[in-house]
Amino acid sequence: MAAVTTSSRSSRRKASRRRAGSGERVCRRDGPSAEEKLVASLITLMEAGNTPWRREWDGSGGGHHVNLLSGHRYRGANPILLTLGMHIRGSALPHWCGFAEARALGLFPRKGSKAVHVLRPQLHRRHEAAPAEGVGDGQGDGSSQGAEAETVWVSYRPVAVFNAADLEGEALAGLIEARKAAEGVAARPEPERLVAAEAVLGAWPVPLSHGGERACYIPQVDRIQLPDRSAFHSAAALYATWAHEAIHSTGHGSRLKRNLSGGMGGSASGSRAYAREELVAELGAVLLGDRLEIGSDVCNHAAYLAHWIELLRESPRLLFQVLSEARQAADLIAPELADPVMP
């Protein structure tokens, strides 16, 4: 996900150097980018002792982040970005809207309100002629033309959206109530959601053992260890912890091959690798919690916050790299389903 803005900035820098070399006046960007502002706000919240990507599941108010008008869910790593945006502005509404579509209905952002930038996937295709069979290997005369090969890749474009709490206009109250009603009709009762979460996590092929006082993933034996079920204050807390450790297990060498050398299964470590992997697991569990409709209720040691603040200060782009890895991990365990039909 980070490649889009990185490449675009690189192109702008190169273009700026070319214009400067030709004597053309160069206008440099003043101030931080949208991504840098987001990371700065995140660090401020973390310094206050908050982990603002966590959110209890509230089906009555519309649990998923959705478009205020269409009801379509935001996908990929966007639920994390939007949850951060909710905490930063103190909103409890997971309903969002782009500026143009809001304006078409007579809605406008309140003075001083800030947009949240989500990442919209862009599919690219390139067609190239494949080498003809026998060409270059000493066989055939090279007169036949090769079949056309297609290369497909995805990039991500930042798109600004506003929270419903940041909008104003006569139609706003009715739209919010209609969206809440639609979400409430589609919401599943908690017992059904917990059974579904058990089924998804239970189908994950990494063995699970219960016992002891700590939850951890042990990469050496590729096993998840959790306390007894009775040790958790709620079923949702059990599944949220299970989801966190399952995300760790996606980094095994037989799967996504992340760096797990920082001491998974051990005590909190000051290593960069350990802190980074914990952040991947934390955010990946948030995505799983959203998809399984159980929320995120994992309590980490305060030392993690200090490590993450340090890492993000050194490299703000790290957040988007970690978001990408968290999404890949969540996709491996619980691939996203199509939107349900909304009333």
Tab-separated table of C-alpha atoms in Angstrom:
chain	number	residue	atom	x	y	z
A	1	MET	CA	0.000	0.000	0.000
A	2	ALA	CA	2.840	2.342	0.726
A	3	ALA	CA	4.220	2.067	-2.794
A	4	VAL	CA	1.668	4.416	-4.304
A	5	THR	CA	2.416	7.547	-2.350
A	6	THR	CA	6.118	6.739	-2.215
A	7	SER	CA	6.370	6.441	-5.981
A	8	SER	CA	4.248	9.529	-6.573
A	9	ARG	CA	6.406	11.583	-4.214
A	10	SER	CA	9.515	10.299	-5.947
A	11	SER	CA	8.075	11.378	-9.290
A	12	ARG	CA	7.263	14.814	-7.902
A	13	ARG	CA	10.778	15.202	-6.546
A	14	LYS	CA	12.277	14.227	-9.905
A	15	ALA	CA	9.948	16.614	-11.730
A	16	SER	CA	10.893	19.396	-9.323
A	17	ARG	CA	14.581	18.822	-9.972
A	18	ARG	CA	14.016	18.910	-13.737
A	19	ARG	CA	12.071	22.182	-13.500
A	20	ALA	CA	14.720	23.677	-11.260
A	21	GLY	CA	17.435	22.734	-13.708
A	22	SER	CA	15.590	24.422	-16.555
A	23	GLY	CA	15.215	27.671	-14.652
A	24	GLU	CA	11.475	27.189	-14.072
A	25	ARG	CA	10.152	28.395	-10.723
A	26	VAL	CA	9.572	25.501	-8.355
A	27	CYS	CA	6.752	25.452	-5.794
A	28	ARG	CA	7.653	23.117	-2.962
A	29	ARG	CA	5.076	21.453	-0.745
A	30	ASP	CA	4.841	23.174	2.609
A	31	GLY	CA	3.776	21.305	5.705
A	32	PRO	CA	3.251	17.616	6.408
A	33	SER	CA	1.355	15.257	4.123
A	34	ALA	CA	-1.979	13.671	5.060
A	35	GLU	CA	-0.143	10.485	6.041
A	36	GLU	CA	2.313	12.400	8.230
A	37	LYS	CA	-0.538	14.245	9.955
A	38	LEU	CA	-2.261	10.941	10.662
A	39	VAL	CA	0.874	9.444	12.189
A	40	ALA	CA	1.454	12.579	14.280
A	41	SER	CA	-2.115	12.393	15.641
A	42	LEU	CA	-1.658	8.694	16.323
A	43	ILE	CA	1.532	9.318	18.278
A	44	THR	CA	-0.251	11.956	20.372
A	45	LEU	CA	-2.985	9.474	21.285
A	46	MET	CA	-0.446	6.751	22.052
A	47	GLU	CA	1.531	9.127	24.276
A	48	ALA	CA	-1.679	9.576	26.276
A	49	GLY	CA	-1.759	5.818	26.819
A	50	ASN	CA	-4.411	5.011	24.196
A	51	THR	CA	-4.489	2.301	21.564
A	52	PRO	CA	-7.030	4.081	19.363
A	53	TRP	CA	-7.462	1.346	16.752
A	54	ARG	CA	-9.329	-0.832	19.267
A	55	ARG	CA	-13.100	-0.737	19.275
A	56	GLU	CA	-15.707	-2.862	20.987
A	57	TRP	CA	-18.227	-4.337	18.612
A	58	ASP	CA	-21.486	-2.391	18.622
A	59	GLY	CA	-23.931	-3.856	16.154
A	60	SER	CA	-26.751	-1.602	17.392
A	61	GLY	CA	-24.977	1.492	16.086
A	62	GLY	CA	-23.630	-0.110	12.947
A	63	GLY	CA	-20.505	-2.094	13.683
A	64	HIS	CA	-18.777	-1.948	10.309
A	65	HIS	CA	-17.327	1.187	8.751
A	66	VAL	CA	-19.659	1.907	5.846
A	67	ASN	CA	-20.441	4.608	3.343
A	68	LEU	CA	-23.192	6.777	4.757
A	69	LEU	CA	-25.144	6.804	1.487
A	70	SER	CA	-24.595	3.395	-0.111
A	71	GLY	CA	-23.910	1.239	2.923
A	72	HIS	CA	-20.903	-0.354	1.219
A	73	ARG	CA	-18.222	-1.483	3.669
A	74	TYR	CA	-14.701	-0.117	3.589
A	75	ARG	CA	-12.269	-2.922	2.838
A	76	GLY	CA	-8.637	-3.904	3.212
A	77	ALA	CA	-6.800	-2.018	5.946
A	78	ASN	CA	-9.244	0.906	5.785
A	79	PRO	CA	-11.243	-0.121	8.903
A	80	ILE	CA	-8.100	0.604	10.942
A	81	LEU	CA	-7.580	4.021	9.344
A	82	LEU	CA	-11.236	4.907	9.891
A	83	THR	CA	-11.231	3.723	13.508
A	84	LEU	CA	-8.204	5.941	14.087
A	85	GLY	CA	-10.112	8.783	12.482
A	86	MET	CA	-13.090	8.204	14.788
A	87	HIS	CA	-10.886	8.375	17.883
A	88	ILE	CA	-9.045	11.467	16.692
A	89	ARG	CA	-12.317	13.385	16.242
A	90	GLY	CA	-14.144	11.755	19.166
A	91	SER	CA	-16.929	10.308	17.024
A	92	ALA	CA	-18.951	7.158	17.666
A	93	LEU	CA	-20.425	6.927	14.165
A	94	PRO	CA	-18.742	4.500	11.717
A	95	HIS	CA	-20.405	6.255	8.767
A	96	TRP	CA	-18.374	8.078	6.128
A	97	CYS	CA	-18.897	10.092	2.975
A	98	GLY	CA	-16.786	11.675	0.257
A	99	PHE	CA	-16.985	15.446	-0.278
A	100	ALA	CA	-18.532	15.315	-3.752
A	101	GLU	CA	-21.267	12.822	-2.874
A	102	ALA	CA	-22.058	14.750	0.310
A	103	ARG	CA	-22.297	18.053	-1.547
A	104	ALA	CA	-24.738	16.501	-4.036
A	105	LEU	CA	-27.147	16.033	-1.122
A	106	GLY	CA	-26.574	19.451	0.383
A	107	LEU	CA	-24.157	18.232	3.060
A	108	PHE	CA	-20.896	20.009	3.819
A	109	PRO	CA	-18.036	19.463	6.296
A	110	ARG	CA	-18.193	21.603	9.409
A	111	LYS	CA	-15.681	24.440	9.571
A	112	GLY	CA	-12.336	23.140	10.768
A	113	SER	CA	-13.205	19.457	10.286
A	114	LYS	CA	-10.540	17.172	8.845
A	115	ALA	CA	-10.896	14.360	6.331
A	116	VAL	CA	-9.566	10.857	6.794
A	117	HIS	CA	-7.726	9.388	3.841
A	118	VAL	CA	-8.669	5.824	2.960
A	119	LEU	CA	-6.859	3.742	0.361
A	120	ARG	CA	-8.794	2.892	-2.792
A	121	PRO	CA	-7.400	-0.001	-4.878
A	122	GLN	CA	-6.581	0.682	-8.503
A	123	LEU	CA	-6.283	-2.336	-10.824
A	124	HIS	CA	-3.678	-2.053	-13.583
A	125	ARG	CA	-3.192	-4.312	-16.595
A	126	ARG	CA	-0.382	-4.443	-19.127
A	127	HIS	CA	-0.405	-6.600	-22.238
A	128	GLU	CA	2.860	-7.767	-23.738
A	129	ALA	CA	3.685	-10.155	-26.541
A	130	ALA	CA	5.225	-13.334	-25.143
A	131	PRO	CA	8.277	-14.766	-26.985
A	132	ALA	CA	7.356	-17.179	-29.760
A	133	GLU	CA	8.014	-20.838	-29.069
A	134	GLY	CA	11.498	-21.872	-30.164
A	135	VAL	CA	12.780	-18.318	-30.522
A	136	GLY	CA	16.219	-17.858	-29.010
A	137	ASP	CA	16.765	-21.541	-28.197
A	138	GLY	CA	18.085	-22.641	-31.528
A	139	GLN	CA	14.822	-24.313	-32.514
A	140	GLY	CA	12.297	-23.059	-35.016
A	141	ASP	CA	12.690	-20.227	-37.483
A	142	GLY	CA	11.202	-17.502	-35.282
A	143	SER	CA	8.508	-16.728	-37.822
A	144	SER	CA	5.552	-17.458	-35.504
A	145	GLN	CA	4.391	-14.758	-33.095
A	146	GLY	CA	4.072	-15.563	-29.374
A	147	ALA	CA	0.839	-15.368	-27.428
A	148	GLU	CA	0.012	-12.160	-25.600
A	149	ALA	CA	0.834	-12.172	-21.880
A	150	GLU	CA	-0.993	-10.045	-19.331
A	151	THR	CA	0.538	-8.518	-16.218
A	152	VAL	CA	-1.895	-7.440	-13.508
A	153	TRP	CA	-1.069	-5.433	-10.383
A	154	VAL	CA	-2.821	-3.286	-7.804
A	155	SER	CA	-1.841	0.121	-6.435
A	156	TYR	CA	-3.643	2.268	-3.869
A	157	ARG	CA	-4.834	5.867	-4.160
A	158	PRO	CA	-5.575	7.997	-1.075
A	159	VAL	CA	-9.190	9.216	-1.061
A	160	ALA	CA	-10.543	11.757	1.440
A	161	VAL	CA	-13.738	10.911	3.350
A	162	PHE	CA	-15.529	12.725	6.163
A	163	ASN	CA	-17.161	11.209	9.212
A	164	ALA	CA	-20.900	11.768	9.560
A	165	ALA	CA	-20.212	13.710	12.775
A	166	ASP	CA	-18.201	16.221	10.724
A	167	LEU	CA	-21.014	16.953	8.270
A	168	GLU	CA	-23.944	19.327	8.487
A	169	GLY	CA	-27.052	19.867	6.392
A	170	GLU	CA	-30.816	19.335	6.551
A	171	ALA	CA	-30.651	15.802	5.121
A	172	LEU	CA	-27.969	14.569	7.537
A	173	ALA	CA	-30.144	13.384	10.452
A	174	GLY	CA	-32.402	11.380	8.175
A	175	LEU	CA	-29.451	9.745	6.414
A	176	ILE	CA	-27.831	8.725	9.697
A	177	GLU	CA	-31.059	7.223	11.021
A	178	ALA	CA	-31.638	5.364	7.762
A	179	ARG	CA	-28.117	3.962	7.839
A	180	LYS	CA	-28.419	2.891	11.481
A	181	ALA	CA	-31.706	1.165	10.700
A	182	ALA	CA	-30.201	-0.627	7.710
A	183	GLU	CA	-27.187	-1.771	9.743
A	184	GLY	CA	-29.463	-2.943	12.552
A	185	VAL	CA	-31.524	-5.090	10.186
A	186	ALA	CA	-28.370	-6.739	8.828
A	187	ALA	CA	-26.693	-7.215	12.243
A	188	ARG	CA	-26.358	-10.736	13.634
A	189	PRO	CA	-27.045	-11.520	17.317
A	190	GLU	CA	-23.976	-12.045	19.490
A	191	PRO	CA	-24.334	-15.829	19.945
A	192	GLU	CA	-24.408	-16.288	16.180
A	193	ARG	CA	-21.362	-14.062	15.718
A	194	LEU	CA	-19.372	-15.909	18.394
A	195	VAL	CA	-20.191	-19.305	16.894
A	196	ALA	CA	-19.049	-18.045	13.505
A	197	ALA	CA	-15.812	-16.667	15.007
A	198	GLU	CA	-15.116	-20.023	16.673
A	199	ALA	CA	-15.614	-21.770	13.342
A	200	VAL	CA	-13.233	-19.481	11.450
A	201	LEU	CA	-10.481	-19.490	14.068
A	202	GLY	CA	-10.926	-23.217	14.710
A	203	ALA	CA	-10.407	-23.903	11.016
A	204	TRP	CA	-7.017	-22.137	11.084
A	205	PRO	CA	-4.526	-25.034	10.762
A	206	VAL	CA	-2.147	-23.940	13.546
A	207	PRO	CA	-2.690	-26.182	16.615
A	208	LEU	CA	-4.155	-24.554	19.732
A	209	SER	CA	-3.439	-25.550	23.343
A	210	HIS	CA	-5.127	-24.241	26.507
A	211	GLY	CA	-3.449	-23.869	29.878
A	212	GLY	CA	-1.130	-21.610	31.825
A	213	GLU	CA	-1.474	-17.882	32.386
A	214	ARG	CA	-0.151	-16.406	29.163
A	215	ALA	CA	-1.265	-16.193	25.556
A	216	CYS	CA	1.453	-16.573	22.947
A	217	TYR	CA	2.428	-18.035	19.608
A	218	ILE	CA	5.489	-20.329	19.635
A	219	PRO	CA	7.035	-20.363	16.152
A	220	GLN	CA	9.557	-23.099	16.951
A	221	VAL	CA	6.737	-25.649	17.213
A	222	ASP	CA	4.141	-23.649	15.245
A	223	ARG	CA	1.591	-23.672	18.039
A	224	ILE	CA	-0.747	-21.153	19.718
A	225	GLN	CA	-1.015	-21.240	23.504
A	226	LEU	CA	-3.959	-19.651	25.329
A	227	PRO	CA	-5.095	-19.713	28.974
A	228	ASP	CA	-8.115	-21.843	29.823
A	229	ARG	CA	-11.380	-20.518	28.454
A	230	SER	CA	-12.631	-19.807	31.975
A	231	ALA	CA	-9.752	-17.325	32.476
A	232	PHE	CA	-11.262	-14.858	29.971
A	233	HIS	CA	-13.844	-12.337	31.176
A	234	SER	CA	-15.942	-12.861	28.044
A	235	ALA	CA	-16.145	-15.061	24.976
A	236	ALA	CA	-15.342	-12.036	22.787
A	237	ALA	CA	-12.128	-11.486	24.774
A	238	LEU	CA	-11.133	-15.105	24.177
A	239	TYR	CA	-11.657	-14.832	20.431
A	240	ALA	CA	-9.909	-11.450	20.220
A	241	THR	CA	-6.841	-12.903	21.964
A	242	TRP	CA	-6.982	-15.988	19.753
A	243	ALA	CA	-7.154	-13.734	16.689
A	244	HIS	CA	-4.076	-11.803	17.857
A	245	GLU	CA	-2.003	-14.967	18.239
A	246	ALA	CA	-3.334	-16.362	14.958
A	247	ILE	CA	-2.068	-13.237	13.186
A	248	HIS	CA	1.373	-13.903	14.704
A	249	SER	CA	1.256	-17.428	13.287
A	250	THR	CA	0.735	-16.143	9.742
A	251	GLY	CA	4.332	-14.883	9.880
A	252	HIS	CA	5.722	-18.428	10.073
A	253	GLY	CA	8.278	-19.386	7.424
A	254	SER	CA	5.751	-21.681	5.751
A	255	ARG	CA	3.270	-18.806	5.325
A	256	LEU	CA	4.014	-15.067	5.004
A	257	LYS	CA	7.607	-15.311	6.247
A	258	ARG	CA	7.753	-12.260	8.494
A	259	ASN	CA	10.638	-11.697	10.874
A	260	LEU	CA	9.644	-13.542	14.067
A	261	SER	CA	13.141	-13.534	15.551
A	262	GLY	CA	12.307	-10.901	18.166
A	263	GLY	CA	11.126	-13.390	20.752
A	264	MET	CA	7.526	-14.453	20.112
A	265	GLY	CA	6.354	-16.331	23.134
A	266	GLY	CA	8.776	-14.518	25.421
A	267	SER	CA	8.468	-11.441	27.583
A	268	ALA	CA	8.175	-7.960	26.134
A	269	SER	CA	11.371	-7.239	24.288
A	270	GLY	CA	12.927	-3.945	23.345
A	271	SER	CA	13.986	-5.184	19.911
A	272	ARG	CA	12.687	-3.407	16.848
A	273	ALA	CA	11.703	-6.713	15.246
A	274	TYR	CA	9.604	-7.649	18.277
A	275	ALA	CA	7.858	-4.275	18.457
A	276	ARG	CA	7.140	-4.291	14.740
A	277	GLU	CA	5.695	-7.801	14.784
A	278	GLU	CA	3.524	-6.941	17.782
A	279	LEU	CA	2.112	-3.990	15.862
A	280	VAL	CA	1.333	-6.233	12.884
A	281	ALA	CA	-0.471	-8.667	15.201
A	282	GLU	CA	-2.326	-5.864	16.978
A	283	LEU	CA	-3.618	-4.281	13.772
A	284	GLY	CA	-4.243	-7.635	12.096
A	285	ALA	CA	-6.395	-8.641	15.068
A	286	VAL	CA	-8.369	-5.414	14.643
A	287	LEU	CA	-9.135	-6.380	11.035
A	288	LEU	CA	-10.101	-9.903	12.083
A	289	GLY	CA	-12.269	-8.457	14.839
A	290	ASP	CA	-14.055	-6.344	12.253
A	291	ARG	CA	-14.577	-9.216	9.831
A	292	LEU	CA	-15.708	-11.653	12.535
A	293	GLU	CA	-17.784	-8.944	14.263
A	294	ILE	CA	-16.201	-9.484	17.674
A	295	GLY	CA	-14.260	-6.235	18.048
A	296	SER	CA	-10.748	-5.933	19.455
A	297	ASP	CA	-10.173	-6.425	23.159
A	298	VAL	CA	-6.501	-7.365	23.480
A	299	CYS	CA	-4.615	-5.557	26.264
A	300	ASN	CA	-0.905	-5.147	25.603
A	301	HIS	CA	1.866	-4.058	27.918
A	302	ALA	CA	2.502	-0.315	28.100
A	303	ALA	CA	6.043	-0.992	26.865
A	304	TYR	CA	4.618	-1.777	23.430
A	305	LEU	CA	3.235	1.750	23.109
A	306	ALA	CA	6.654	3.227	23.866
A	307	HIS	CA	8.296	0.989	21.268
A	308	TRP	CA	5.682	1.811	18.631
A	309	ILE	CA	5.972	5.552	19.257
A	310	GLU	CA	9.720	5.306	18.781
A	311	LEU	CA	9.376	3.315	15.565
A	312	LEU	CA	6.761	5.646	14.075
A	313	ARG	CA	8.794	8.735	14.924
A	314	GLU	CA	11.788	7.293	13.122
A	315	SER	CA	9.772	6.284	10.066
A	316	PRO	CA	6.156	7.486	9.645
A	317	ARG	CA	5.848	5.289	6.551
A	318	LEU	CA	6.194	2.259	8.819
A	319	LEU	CA	2.515	2.536	9.724
A	320	PHE	CA	1.454	1.887	6.134
A	321	GLN	CA	3.930	-0.946	5.697
A	322	VAL	CA	2.554	-2.585	8.840
A	323	LEU	CA	-1.028	-1.989	7.665
A	324	SER	CA	-0.225	-3.850	4.459
A	325	GLU	CA	1.249	-6.801	6.366
A	326	ALA	CA	-1.696	-6.837	8.786
A	327	ARG	CA	-4.145	-6.966	5.883
A	328	GLN	CA	-2.244	-9.839	4.243
A	329	ALA	CA	-2.302	-11.747	7.532
A	330	ALA	CA	-6.036	-11.183	8.075
A	331	ASP	CA	-6.761	-12.211	4.477
A	332	LEU	CA	-4.994	-15.516	5.082
A	333	ILE	CA	-7.220	-16.392	8.046
A	334	ALA	CA	-10.545	-14.822	7.086
A	335	PRO	CA	-10.755	-13.534	3.493
A	336	GLU	CA	-13.180	-10.677	3.027
A	337	LEU	CA	-16.653	-11.585	1.821
A	338	ALA	CA	-18.860	-9.603	-0.519
A	339	ASP	CA	-21.094	-6.944	1.013
A	340	PRO	CA	-24.449	-8.310	2.238
A	341	VAL	CA	-27.522	-6.909	0.569
A	342	MET	CA	-28.508	-3.770	2.449
A	343	PRO	CA	-32.115	-2.557	2.654
